[in-house]
mmCIF file of C-alpha atoms in Angstrom:
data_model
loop_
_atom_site.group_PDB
_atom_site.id
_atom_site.type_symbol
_atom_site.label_atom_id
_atom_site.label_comp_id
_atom_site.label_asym_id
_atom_site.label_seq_id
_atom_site.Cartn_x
_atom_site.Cartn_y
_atom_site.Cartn_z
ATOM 1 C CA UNK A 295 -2.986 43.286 18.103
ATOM 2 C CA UNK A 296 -1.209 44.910 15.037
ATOM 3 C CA UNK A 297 -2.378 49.143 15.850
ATOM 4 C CA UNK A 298 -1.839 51.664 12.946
ATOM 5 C CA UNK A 299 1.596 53.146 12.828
ATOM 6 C CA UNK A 300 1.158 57.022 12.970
ATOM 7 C CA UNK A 301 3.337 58.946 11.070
ATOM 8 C CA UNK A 302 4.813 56.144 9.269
ATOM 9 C CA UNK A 303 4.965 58.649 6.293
ATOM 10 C CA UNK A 304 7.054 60.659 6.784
ATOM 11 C CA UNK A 305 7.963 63.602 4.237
ATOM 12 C CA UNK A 306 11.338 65.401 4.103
ATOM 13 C CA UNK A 307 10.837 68.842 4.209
ATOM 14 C CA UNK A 308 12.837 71.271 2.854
ATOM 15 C CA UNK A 309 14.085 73.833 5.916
ATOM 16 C CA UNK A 310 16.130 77.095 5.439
ATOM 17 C CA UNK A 311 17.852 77.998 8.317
ATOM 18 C CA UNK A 312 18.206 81.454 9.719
ATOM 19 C CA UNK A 313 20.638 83.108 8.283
ATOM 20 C CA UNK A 314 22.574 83.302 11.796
ATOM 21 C CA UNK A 315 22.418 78.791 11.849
ATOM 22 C CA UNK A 316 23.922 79.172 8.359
ATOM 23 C CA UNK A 317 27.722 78.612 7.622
ATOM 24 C CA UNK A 318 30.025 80.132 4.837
ATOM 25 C CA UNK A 319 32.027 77.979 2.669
ATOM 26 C CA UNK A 320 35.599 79.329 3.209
ATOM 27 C CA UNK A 321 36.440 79.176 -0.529
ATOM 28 C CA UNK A 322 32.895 81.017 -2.030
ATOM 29 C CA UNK A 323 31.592 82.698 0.942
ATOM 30 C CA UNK A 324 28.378 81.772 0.127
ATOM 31 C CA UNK A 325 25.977 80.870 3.090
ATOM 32 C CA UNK A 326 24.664 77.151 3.480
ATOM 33 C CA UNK A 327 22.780 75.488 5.835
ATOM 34 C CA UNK A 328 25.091 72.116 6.163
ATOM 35 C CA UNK A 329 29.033 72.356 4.495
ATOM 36 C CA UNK A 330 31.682 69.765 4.621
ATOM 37 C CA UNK A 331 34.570 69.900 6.644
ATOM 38 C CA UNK A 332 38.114 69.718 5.867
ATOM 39 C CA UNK A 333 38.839 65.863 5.931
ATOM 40 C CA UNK A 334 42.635 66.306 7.881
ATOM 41 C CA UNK A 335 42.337 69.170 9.788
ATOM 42 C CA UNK A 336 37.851 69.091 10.320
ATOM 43 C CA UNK A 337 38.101 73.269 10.792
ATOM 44 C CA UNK A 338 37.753 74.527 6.942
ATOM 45 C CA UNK A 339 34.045 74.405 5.411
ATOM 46 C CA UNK A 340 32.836 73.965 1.810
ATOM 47 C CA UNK A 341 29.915 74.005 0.499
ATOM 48 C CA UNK A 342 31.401 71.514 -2.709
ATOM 49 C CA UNK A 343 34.131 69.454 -3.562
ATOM 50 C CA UNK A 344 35.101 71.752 -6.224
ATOM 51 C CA UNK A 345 35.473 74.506 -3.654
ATOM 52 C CA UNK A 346 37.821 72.283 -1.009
ATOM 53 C CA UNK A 347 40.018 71.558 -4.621
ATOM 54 C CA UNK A 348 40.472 75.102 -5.253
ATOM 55 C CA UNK A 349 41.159 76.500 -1.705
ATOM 56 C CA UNK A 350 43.205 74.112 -0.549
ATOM 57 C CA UNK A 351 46.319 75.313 -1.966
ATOM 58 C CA UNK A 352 46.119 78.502 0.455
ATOM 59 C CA UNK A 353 44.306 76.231 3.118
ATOM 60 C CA UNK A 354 47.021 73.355 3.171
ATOM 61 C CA UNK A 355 49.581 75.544 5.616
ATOM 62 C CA UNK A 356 46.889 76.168 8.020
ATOM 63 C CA UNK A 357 45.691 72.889 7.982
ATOM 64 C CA UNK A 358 49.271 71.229 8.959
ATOM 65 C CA UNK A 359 49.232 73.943 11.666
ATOM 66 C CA UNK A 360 45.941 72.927 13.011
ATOM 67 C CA UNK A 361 46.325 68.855 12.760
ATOM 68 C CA UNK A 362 49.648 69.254 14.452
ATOM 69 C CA UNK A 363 48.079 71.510 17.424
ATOM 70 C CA UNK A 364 45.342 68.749 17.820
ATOM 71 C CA UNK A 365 47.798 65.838 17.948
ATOM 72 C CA UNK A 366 50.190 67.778 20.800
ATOM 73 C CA UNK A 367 46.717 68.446 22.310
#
């Protein structure tokens, strides 16, 4: 017997955070509920490509820093 899938429609709802669960890009400082991560070093957060372009001149230092302390680790 073939029974009725519940919730097989399923809506995405929008859900803000509070603010404490947010994040803040480190180039903007704005607050976000999800950022990406540095790519090398996975410590820095942006909330935009854009924003990882511009910081990463004063982020690269820090970031050879960290990705060398992970791969003594």
């Amino acid at each position: 017997g073939g029974g009725a899938k519940k919730g097989a429609k399923k809506e995405k709802e929008e859900k803000t955070l509070p603010v404490l669960a947010q994040k803040r890009c480190d180039c903007c400082g704005l607050m976000f509920n999800e950022l990406k991560l540095c790519a090398k070093c996975k410590v820095a957060s942006y909330c935009s490509r854009e924003c990882q372009v511009e910081h990463f001149p004063s982020h690269k230092g820090i970031c050879k820093l960290i990705r060398a302390g992970t791969a003594a680790a």
